[in-house]
Coordinates of N, CA, C and O in Angstrom, one line a residue:
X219 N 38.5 17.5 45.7 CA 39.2 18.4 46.6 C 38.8 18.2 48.1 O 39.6 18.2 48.9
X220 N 37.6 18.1 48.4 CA 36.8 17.6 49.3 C 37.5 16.3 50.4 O 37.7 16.3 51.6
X221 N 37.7 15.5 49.5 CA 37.9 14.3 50.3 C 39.4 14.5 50.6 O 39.8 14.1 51.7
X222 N 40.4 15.2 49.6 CA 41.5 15.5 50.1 C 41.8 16.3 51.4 O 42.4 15.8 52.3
X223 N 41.3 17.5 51.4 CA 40.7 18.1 52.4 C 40.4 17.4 54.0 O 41.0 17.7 55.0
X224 N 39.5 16.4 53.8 CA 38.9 15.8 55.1 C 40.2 14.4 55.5 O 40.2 13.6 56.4
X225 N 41.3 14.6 54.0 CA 42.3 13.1 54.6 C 42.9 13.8 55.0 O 43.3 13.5 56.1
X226 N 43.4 15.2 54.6 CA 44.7 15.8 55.7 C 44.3 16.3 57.1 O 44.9 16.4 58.1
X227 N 42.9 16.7 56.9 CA 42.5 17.3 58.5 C 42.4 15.9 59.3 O 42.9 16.0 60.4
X228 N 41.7 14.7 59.0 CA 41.9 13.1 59.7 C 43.5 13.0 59.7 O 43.6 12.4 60.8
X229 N 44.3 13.0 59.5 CA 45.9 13.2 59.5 C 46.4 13.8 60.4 O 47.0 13.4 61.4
X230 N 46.1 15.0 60.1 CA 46.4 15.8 61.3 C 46.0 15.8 62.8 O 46.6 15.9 63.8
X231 N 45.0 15.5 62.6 CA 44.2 14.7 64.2 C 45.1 13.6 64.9 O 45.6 13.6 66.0
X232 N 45.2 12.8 63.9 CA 45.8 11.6 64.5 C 47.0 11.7 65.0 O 47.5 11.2 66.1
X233 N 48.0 13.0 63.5 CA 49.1 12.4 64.2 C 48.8 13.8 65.7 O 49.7 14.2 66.5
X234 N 47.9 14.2 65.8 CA 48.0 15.4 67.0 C 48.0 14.3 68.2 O 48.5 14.5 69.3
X235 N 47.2 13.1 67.9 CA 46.5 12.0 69.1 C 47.5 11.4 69.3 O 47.6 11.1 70.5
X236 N 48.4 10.8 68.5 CA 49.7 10.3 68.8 C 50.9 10.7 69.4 O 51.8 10.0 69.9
X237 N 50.7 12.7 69.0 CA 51.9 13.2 70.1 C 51.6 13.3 71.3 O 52.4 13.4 72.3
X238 N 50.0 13.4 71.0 CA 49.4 13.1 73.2 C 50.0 11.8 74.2 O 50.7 11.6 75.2
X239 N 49.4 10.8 72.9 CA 49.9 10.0 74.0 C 51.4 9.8 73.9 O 51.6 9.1 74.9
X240 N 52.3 9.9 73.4 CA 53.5 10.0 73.5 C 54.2 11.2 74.9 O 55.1 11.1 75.7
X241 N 53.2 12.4 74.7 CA 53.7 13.1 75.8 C 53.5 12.6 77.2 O 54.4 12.4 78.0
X242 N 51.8 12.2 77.4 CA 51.6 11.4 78.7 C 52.7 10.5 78.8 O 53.4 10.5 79.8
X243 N 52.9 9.6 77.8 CA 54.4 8.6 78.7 C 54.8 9.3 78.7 O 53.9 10.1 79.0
X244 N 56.1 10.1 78.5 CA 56.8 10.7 78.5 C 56.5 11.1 80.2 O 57.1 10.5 81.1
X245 N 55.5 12.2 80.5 CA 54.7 12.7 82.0 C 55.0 11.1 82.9 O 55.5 10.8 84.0
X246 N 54.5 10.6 82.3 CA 54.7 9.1 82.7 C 56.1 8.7 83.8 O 56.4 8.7 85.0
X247 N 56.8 8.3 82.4 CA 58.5 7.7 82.9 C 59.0 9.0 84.1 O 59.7 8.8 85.1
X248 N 58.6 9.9 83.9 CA 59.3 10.9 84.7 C 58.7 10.5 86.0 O 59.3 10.7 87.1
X249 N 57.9 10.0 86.0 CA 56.8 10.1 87.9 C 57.3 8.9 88.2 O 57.2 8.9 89.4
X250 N 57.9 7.7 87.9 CA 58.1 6.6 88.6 C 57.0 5.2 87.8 O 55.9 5.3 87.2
X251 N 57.8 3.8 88.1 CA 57.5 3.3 87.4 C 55.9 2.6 87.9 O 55.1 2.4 87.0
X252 N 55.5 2.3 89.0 CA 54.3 2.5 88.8 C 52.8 3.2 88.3 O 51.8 2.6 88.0
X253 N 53.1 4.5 88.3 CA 52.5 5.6 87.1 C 52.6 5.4 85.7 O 51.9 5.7 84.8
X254 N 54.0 4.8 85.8 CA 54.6 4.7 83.8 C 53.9 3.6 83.7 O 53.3 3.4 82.7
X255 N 53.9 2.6 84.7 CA 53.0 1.4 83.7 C 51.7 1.3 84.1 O 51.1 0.2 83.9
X256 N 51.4 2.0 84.5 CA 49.6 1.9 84.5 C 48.9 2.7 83.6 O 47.7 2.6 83.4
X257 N 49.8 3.8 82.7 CA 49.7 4.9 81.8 C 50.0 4.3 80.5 O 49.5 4.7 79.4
X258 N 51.2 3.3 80.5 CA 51.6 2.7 79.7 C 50.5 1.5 78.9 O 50.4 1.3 77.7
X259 N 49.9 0.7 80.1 CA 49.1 -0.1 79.7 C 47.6 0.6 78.9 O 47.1 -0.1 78.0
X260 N 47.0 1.9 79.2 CA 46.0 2.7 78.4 C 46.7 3.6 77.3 O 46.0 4.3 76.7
X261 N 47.9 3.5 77.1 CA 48.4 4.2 76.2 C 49.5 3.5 74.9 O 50.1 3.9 73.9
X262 N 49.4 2.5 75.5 CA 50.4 1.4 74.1 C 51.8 2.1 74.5 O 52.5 1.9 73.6
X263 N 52.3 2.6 75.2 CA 53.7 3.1 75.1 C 54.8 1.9 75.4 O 55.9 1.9 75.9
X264 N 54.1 0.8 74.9 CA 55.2 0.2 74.9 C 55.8 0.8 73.1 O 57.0 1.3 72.8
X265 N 55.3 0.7 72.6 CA 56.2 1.1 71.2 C 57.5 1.9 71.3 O 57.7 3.0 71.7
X266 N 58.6 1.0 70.7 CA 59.8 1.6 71.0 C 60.3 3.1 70.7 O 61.5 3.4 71.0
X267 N 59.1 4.0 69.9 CA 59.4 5.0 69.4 C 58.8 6.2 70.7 O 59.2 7.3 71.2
X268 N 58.1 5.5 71.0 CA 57.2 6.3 72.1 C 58.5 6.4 73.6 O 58.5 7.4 74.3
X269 N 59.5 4.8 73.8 CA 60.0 5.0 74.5 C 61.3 6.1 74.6 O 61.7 6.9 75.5
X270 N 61.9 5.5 73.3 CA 62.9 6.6 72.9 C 62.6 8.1 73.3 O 63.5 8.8 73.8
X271 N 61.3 8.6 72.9 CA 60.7 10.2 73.3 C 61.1 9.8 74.8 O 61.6 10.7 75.5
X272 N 60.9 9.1 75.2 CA 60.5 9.3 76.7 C 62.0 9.5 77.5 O 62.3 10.5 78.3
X273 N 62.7 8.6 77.2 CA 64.2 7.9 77.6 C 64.8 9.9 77.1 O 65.3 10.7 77.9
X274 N 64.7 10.1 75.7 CA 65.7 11.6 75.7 C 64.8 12.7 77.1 O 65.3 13.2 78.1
X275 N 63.1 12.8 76.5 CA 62.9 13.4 77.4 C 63.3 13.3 78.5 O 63.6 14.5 78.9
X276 N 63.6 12.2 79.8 CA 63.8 12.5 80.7 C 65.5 12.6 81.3 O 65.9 12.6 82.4
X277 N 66.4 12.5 79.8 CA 67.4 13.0 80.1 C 67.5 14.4 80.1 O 68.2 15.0 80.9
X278 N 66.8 15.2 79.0 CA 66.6 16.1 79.3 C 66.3 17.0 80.1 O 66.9 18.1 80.1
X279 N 65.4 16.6 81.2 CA 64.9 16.8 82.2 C 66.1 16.8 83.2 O 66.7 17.9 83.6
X280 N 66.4 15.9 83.5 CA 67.3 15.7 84.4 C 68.7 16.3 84.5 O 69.5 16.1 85.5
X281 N 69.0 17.3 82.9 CA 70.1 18.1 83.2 C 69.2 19.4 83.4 O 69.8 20.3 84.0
X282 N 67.9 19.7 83.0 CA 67.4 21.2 83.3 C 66.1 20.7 84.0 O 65.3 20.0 83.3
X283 N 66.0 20.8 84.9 CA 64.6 20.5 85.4 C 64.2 22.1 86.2 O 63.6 22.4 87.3
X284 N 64.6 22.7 85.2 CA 64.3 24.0 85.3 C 62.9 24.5 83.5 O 62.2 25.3 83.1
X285 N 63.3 23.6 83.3 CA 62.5 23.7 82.2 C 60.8 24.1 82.4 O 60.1 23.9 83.4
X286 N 60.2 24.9 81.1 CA 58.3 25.2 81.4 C 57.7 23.4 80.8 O 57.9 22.8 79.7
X287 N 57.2 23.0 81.8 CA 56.5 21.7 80.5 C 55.0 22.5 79.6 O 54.3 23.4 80.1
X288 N 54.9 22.0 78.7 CA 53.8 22.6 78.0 C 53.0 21.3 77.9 O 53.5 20.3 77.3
X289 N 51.6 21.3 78.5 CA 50.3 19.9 78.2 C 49.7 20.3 76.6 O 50.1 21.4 76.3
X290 N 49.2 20.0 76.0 CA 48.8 19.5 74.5 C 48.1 18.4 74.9 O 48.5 17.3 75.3
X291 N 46.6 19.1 75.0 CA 45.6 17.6 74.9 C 44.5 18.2 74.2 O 44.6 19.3 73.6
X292 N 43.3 17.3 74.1 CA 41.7 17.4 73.5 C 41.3 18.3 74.7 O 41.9 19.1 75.4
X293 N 40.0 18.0 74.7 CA 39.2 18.5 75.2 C 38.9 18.0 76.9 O 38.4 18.8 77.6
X294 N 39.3 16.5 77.3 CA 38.3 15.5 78.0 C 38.9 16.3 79.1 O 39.9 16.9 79.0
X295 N 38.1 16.1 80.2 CA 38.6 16.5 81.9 C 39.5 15.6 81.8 O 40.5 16.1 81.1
X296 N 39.7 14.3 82.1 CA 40.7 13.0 82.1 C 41.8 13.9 82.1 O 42.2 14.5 83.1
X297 N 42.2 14.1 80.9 CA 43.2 14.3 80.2 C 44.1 15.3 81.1 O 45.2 15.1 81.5
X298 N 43.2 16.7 81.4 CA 43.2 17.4 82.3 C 43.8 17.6 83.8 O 44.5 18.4 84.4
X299 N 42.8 16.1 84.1 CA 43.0 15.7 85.8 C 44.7 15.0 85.9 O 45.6 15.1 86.7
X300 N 44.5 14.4 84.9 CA 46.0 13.1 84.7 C 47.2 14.2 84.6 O 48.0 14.3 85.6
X301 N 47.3 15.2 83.4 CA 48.5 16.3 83.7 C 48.7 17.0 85.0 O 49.8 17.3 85.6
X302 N 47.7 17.3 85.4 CA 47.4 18.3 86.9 C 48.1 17.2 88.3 O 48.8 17.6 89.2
X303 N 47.5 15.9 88.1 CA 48.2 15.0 88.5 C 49.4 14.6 88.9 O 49.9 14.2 89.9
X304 N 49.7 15.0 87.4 CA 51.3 14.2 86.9 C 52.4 15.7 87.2 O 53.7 15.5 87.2
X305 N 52.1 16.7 87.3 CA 52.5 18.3 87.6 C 53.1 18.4 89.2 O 54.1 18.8 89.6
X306 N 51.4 17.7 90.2 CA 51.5 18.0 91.2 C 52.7 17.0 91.4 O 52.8 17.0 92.6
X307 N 53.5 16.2 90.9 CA 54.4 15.6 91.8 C 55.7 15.8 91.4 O 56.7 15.0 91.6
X308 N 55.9 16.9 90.8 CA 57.5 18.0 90.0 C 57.7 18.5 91.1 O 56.9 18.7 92.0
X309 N 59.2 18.6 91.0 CA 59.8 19.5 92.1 C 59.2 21.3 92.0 O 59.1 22.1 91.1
X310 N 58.8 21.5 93.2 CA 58.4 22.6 93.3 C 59.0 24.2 92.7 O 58.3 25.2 92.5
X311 N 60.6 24.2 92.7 CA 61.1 24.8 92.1 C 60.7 25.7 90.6 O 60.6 26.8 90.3
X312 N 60.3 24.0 89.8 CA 59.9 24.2 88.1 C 59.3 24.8 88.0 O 58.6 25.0 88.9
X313 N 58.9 25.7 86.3 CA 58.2 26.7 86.6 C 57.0 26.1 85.9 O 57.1 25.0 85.6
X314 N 56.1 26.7 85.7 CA 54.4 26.3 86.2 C 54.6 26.2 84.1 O 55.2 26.8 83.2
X315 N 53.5 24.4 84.3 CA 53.2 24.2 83.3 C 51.9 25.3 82.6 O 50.9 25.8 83.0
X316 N 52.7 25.2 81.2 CA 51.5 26.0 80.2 C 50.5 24.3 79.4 O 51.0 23.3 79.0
X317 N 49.2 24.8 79.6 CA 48.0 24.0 79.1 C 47.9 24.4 77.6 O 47.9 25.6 77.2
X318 N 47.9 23.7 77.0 CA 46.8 24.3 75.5 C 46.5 23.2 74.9 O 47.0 22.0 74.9
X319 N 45.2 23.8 74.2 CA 43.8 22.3 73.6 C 44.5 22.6 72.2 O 44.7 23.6 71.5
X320 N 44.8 20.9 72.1 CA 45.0 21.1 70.0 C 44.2 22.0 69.4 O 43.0 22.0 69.5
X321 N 45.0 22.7 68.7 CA 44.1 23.4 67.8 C 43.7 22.8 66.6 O 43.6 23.4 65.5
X322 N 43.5 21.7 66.5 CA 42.4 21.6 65.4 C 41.6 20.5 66.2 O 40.5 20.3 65.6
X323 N 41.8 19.7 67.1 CA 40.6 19.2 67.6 C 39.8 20.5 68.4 O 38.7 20.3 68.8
X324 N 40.6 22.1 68.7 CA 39.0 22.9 69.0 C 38.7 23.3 67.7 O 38.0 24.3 67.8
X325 N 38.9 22.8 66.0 CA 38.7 23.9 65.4 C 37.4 23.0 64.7 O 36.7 23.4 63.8
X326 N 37.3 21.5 65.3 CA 36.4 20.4 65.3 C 34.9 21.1 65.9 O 33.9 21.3 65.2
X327 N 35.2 21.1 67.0 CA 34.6 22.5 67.4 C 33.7 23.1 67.3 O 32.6 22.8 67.6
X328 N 34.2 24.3 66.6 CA 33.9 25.4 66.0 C 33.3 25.1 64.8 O 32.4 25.7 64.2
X329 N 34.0 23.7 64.4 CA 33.3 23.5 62.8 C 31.6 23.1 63.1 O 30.6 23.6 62.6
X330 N 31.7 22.1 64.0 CA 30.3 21.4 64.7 C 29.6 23.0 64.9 O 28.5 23.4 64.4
X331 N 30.4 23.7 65.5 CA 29.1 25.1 66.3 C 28.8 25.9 65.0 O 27.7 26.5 64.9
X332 N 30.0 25.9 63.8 CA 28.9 26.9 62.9 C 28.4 26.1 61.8 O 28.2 26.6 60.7
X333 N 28.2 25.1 62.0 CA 27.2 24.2 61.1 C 26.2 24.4 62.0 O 25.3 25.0 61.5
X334 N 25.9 24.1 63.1 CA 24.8 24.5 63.9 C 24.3 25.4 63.8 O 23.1 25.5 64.0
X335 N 25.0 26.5 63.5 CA 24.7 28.1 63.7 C 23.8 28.4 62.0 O 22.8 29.0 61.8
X336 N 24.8 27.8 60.8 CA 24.7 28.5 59.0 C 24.2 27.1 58.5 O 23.6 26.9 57.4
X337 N 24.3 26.4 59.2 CA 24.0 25.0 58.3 C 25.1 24.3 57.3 O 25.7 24.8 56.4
X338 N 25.2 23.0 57.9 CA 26.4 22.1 57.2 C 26.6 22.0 55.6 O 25.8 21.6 54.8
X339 N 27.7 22.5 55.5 CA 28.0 22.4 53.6 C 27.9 24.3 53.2 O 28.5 24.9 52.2
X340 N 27.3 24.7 53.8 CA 26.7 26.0 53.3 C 27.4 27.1 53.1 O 27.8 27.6 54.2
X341 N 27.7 27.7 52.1 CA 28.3 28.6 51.5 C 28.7 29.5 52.9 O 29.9 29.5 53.2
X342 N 27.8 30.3 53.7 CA 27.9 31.2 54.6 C 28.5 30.5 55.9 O 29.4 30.9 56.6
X343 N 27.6 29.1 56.2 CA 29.0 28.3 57.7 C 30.2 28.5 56.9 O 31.1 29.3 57.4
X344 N 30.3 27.9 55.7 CA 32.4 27.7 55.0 C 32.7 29.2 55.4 O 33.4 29.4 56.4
X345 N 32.4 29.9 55.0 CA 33.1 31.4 55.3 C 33.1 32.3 56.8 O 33.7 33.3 57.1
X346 N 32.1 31.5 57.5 CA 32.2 32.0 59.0 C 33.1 31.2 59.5 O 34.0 31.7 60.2
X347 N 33.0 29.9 59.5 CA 34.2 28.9 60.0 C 35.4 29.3 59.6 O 36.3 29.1 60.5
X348 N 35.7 29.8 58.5 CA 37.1 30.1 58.1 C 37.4 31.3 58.8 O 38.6 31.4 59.2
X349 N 36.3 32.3 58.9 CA 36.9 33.9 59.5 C 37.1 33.5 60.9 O 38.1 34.0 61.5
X350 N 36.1 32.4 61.6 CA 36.5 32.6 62.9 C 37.6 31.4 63.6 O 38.0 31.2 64.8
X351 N 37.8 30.7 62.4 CA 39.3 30.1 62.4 C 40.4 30.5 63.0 O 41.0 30.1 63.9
X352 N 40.6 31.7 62.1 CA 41.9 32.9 62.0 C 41.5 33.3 63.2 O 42.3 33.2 64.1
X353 N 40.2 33.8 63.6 CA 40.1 34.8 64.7 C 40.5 33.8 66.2 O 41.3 34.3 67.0
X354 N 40.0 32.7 66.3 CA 40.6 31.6 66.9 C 42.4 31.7 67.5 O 42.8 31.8 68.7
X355 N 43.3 31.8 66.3 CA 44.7 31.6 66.3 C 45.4 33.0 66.4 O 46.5 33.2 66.9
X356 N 44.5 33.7 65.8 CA 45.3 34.9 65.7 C 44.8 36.3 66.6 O 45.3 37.4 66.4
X357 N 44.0 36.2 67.3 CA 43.3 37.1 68.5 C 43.5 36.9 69.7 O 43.0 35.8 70.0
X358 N 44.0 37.6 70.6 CA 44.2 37.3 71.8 C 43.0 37.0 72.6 O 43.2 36.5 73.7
X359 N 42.0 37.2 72.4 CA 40.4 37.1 72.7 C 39.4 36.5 71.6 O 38.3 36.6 71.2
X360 N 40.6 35.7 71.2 CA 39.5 34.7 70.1 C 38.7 34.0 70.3 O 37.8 34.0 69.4
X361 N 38.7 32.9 71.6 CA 38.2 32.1 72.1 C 36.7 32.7 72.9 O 35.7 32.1 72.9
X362 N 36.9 34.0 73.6 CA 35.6 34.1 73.8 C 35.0 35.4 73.0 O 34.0 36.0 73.4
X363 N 35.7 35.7 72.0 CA 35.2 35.5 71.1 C 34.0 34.9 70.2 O 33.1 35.6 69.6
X364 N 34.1 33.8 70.2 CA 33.5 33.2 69.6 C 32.8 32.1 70.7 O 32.2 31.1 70.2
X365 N 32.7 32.5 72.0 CA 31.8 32.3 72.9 C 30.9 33.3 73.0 O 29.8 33.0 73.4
X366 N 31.2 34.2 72.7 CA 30.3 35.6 72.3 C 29.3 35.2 71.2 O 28.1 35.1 71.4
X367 N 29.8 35.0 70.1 CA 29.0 34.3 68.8 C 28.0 33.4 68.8 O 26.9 33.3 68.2
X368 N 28.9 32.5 69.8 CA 28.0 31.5 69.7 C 26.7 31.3 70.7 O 25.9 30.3 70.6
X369 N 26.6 32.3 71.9 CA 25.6 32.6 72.6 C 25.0 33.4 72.2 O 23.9 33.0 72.5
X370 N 25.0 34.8 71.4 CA 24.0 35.0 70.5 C 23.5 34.3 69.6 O 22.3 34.5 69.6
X371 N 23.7 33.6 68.9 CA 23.4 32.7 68.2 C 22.6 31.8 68.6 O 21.6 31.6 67.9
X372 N 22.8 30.7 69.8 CA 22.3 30.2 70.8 C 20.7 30.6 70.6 O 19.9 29.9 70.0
X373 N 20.5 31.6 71.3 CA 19.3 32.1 71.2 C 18.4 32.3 70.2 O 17.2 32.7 70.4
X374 N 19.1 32.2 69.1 CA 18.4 32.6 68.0 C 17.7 31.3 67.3 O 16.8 31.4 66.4
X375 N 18.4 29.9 67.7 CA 18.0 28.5 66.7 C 17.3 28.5 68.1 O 17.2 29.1 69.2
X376 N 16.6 27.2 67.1 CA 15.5 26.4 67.7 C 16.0 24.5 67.7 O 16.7 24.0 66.9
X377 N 15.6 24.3 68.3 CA 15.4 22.4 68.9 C 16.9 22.1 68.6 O 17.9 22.5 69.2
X378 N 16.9 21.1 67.4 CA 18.5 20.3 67.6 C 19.2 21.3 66.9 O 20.4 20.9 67.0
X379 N 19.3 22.5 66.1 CA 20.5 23.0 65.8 C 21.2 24.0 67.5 O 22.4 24.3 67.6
X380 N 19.9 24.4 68.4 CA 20.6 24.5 69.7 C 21.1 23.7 70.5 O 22.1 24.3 70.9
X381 N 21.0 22.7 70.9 CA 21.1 21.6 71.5 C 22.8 21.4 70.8 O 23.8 21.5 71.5
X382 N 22.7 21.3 69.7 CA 24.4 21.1 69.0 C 25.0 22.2 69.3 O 26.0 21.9 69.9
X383 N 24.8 23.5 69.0 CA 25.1 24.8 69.5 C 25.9 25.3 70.9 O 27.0 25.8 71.1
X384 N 24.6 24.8 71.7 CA 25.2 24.2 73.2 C 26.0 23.8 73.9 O 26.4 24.3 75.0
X385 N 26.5 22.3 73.0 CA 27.4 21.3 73.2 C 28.6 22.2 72.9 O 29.4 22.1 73.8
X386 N 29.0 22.8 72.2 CA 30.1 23.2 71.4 C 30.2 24.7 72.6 O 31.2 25.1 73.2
X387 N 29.2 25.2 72.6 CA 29.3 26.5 73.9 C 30.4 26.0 75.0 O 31.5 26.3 75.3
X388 N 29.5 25.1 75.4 CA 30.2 24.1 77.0 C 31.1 23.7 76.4 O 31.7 23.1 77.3
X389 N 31.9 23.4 75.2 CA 33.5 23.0 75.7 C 34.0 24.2 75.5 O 35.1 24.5 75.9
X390 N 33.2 25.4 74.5 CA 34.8 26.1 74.2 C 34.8 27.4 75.9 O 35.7 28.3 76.2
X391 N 33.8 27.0 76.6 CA 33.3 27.6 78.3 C 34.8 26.5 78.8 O 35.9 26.7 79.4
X392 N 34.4 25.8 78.3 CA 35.3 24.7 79.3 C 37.0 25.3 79.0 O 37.9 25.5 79.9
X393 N 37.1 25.4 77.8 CA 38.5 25.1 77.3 C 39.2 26.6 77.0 O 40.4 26.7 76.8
X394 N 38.2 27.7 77.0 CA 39.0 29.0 76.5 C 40.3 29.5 77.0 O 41.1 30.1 76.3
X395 N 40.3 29.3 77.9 CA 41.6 29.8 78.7 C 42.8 29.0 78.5 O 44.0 29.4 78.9
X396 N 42.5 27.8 77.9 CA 43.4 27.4 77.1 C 43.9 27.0 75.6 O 44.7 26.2 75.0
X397 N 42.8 28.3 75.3 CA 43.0 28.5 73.6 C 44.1 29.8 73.5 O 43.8 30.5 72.5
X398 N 44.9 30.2 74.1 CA 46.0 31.2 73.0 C 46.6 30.7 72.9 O 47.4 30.4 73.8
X399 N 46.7 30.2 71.6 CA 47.4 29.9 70.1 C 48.2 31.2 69.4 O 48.8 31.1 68.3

């Protein structure tokens, strides 16, 4: 059950990584063709399936460019700086893009921080990762939340289970405000 488990959540990742880069072209074709192919060459969008998204999307666009765009990325600044980027050159009119971090690469996360916190495999991480899963998606204050958690917590380990603890503090510092899910 196990391994089934870790092929659909690797599935799910991927195909989350594949609608990324599909949306960056997409952000892409719209800015002009020197942006599209310098985005295109780090992102494979030559794939005809990737172009097709792109070609409706920006017909789309071009009868409502009144539309919200919504970004869907990981975690990285990059990712961050390139949308913010690719925003700043929309007609000013449009209304202001919504950000949000895949939810299951933050729930990668969360899994990393309460293995840190209960210990990996362990009856009490499985059941805190699960409660603060839900609390994650379904709380308007989920996200610091569980910055709350995990800085008490913080203080309580010692050497490498804080150090991992840490790491996971600083992105979900980094990324909270774009966790409502």
């Amino acid at each position: 059950m196990k391994v089934m488990a870790d092929s659909m959540s690797r599935a799910k990742t991927l195909a989350s990584a594949a609608y990324q880069k599909k949306l960056l072209a997409f952000y892409a074709k719209i800015h002009g063709p020197a942006l599209m192919n310098s985005i295109h060459r780090s992102l494979h969008a030559d794939n005809p399936k990737a172009q097709q998204l792109t070609a409706e999307a920006e017909a789309i666009l071009n009868v409502r460019p009144d539309l919200r765009r919504v970004h869907l990325a990981d975690g990285a600044e990059t990712n961050w700086r390139l949308l913010s980027a690719l925003d700043a050159l929309r007609d000013n009119s449009a209304p202001p893009s919504i950000e949000i971090v895949d939810f299951f690469h933050a729930c990668d996360h969360l899994k990393r921080g309460c293995d840190a916190i209960w210990g990996e495999g362990t009856p009490r991480g499985q059941a805190e990762f699960a409660r603060l899963k839900v609390l994650l998606k379904e709380a308007d204050d989920g996200a610091e939340r569980i910055l709350h958690c995990f800085k008490y917590h913080a203080g309580r380990l010692r050497a490498n289970p804080r150090k991992r603890l840490r790491a996971e503090l600083t992105y979900f510092r980094n990324q909270h405000s774009r966790m409502h899910y």
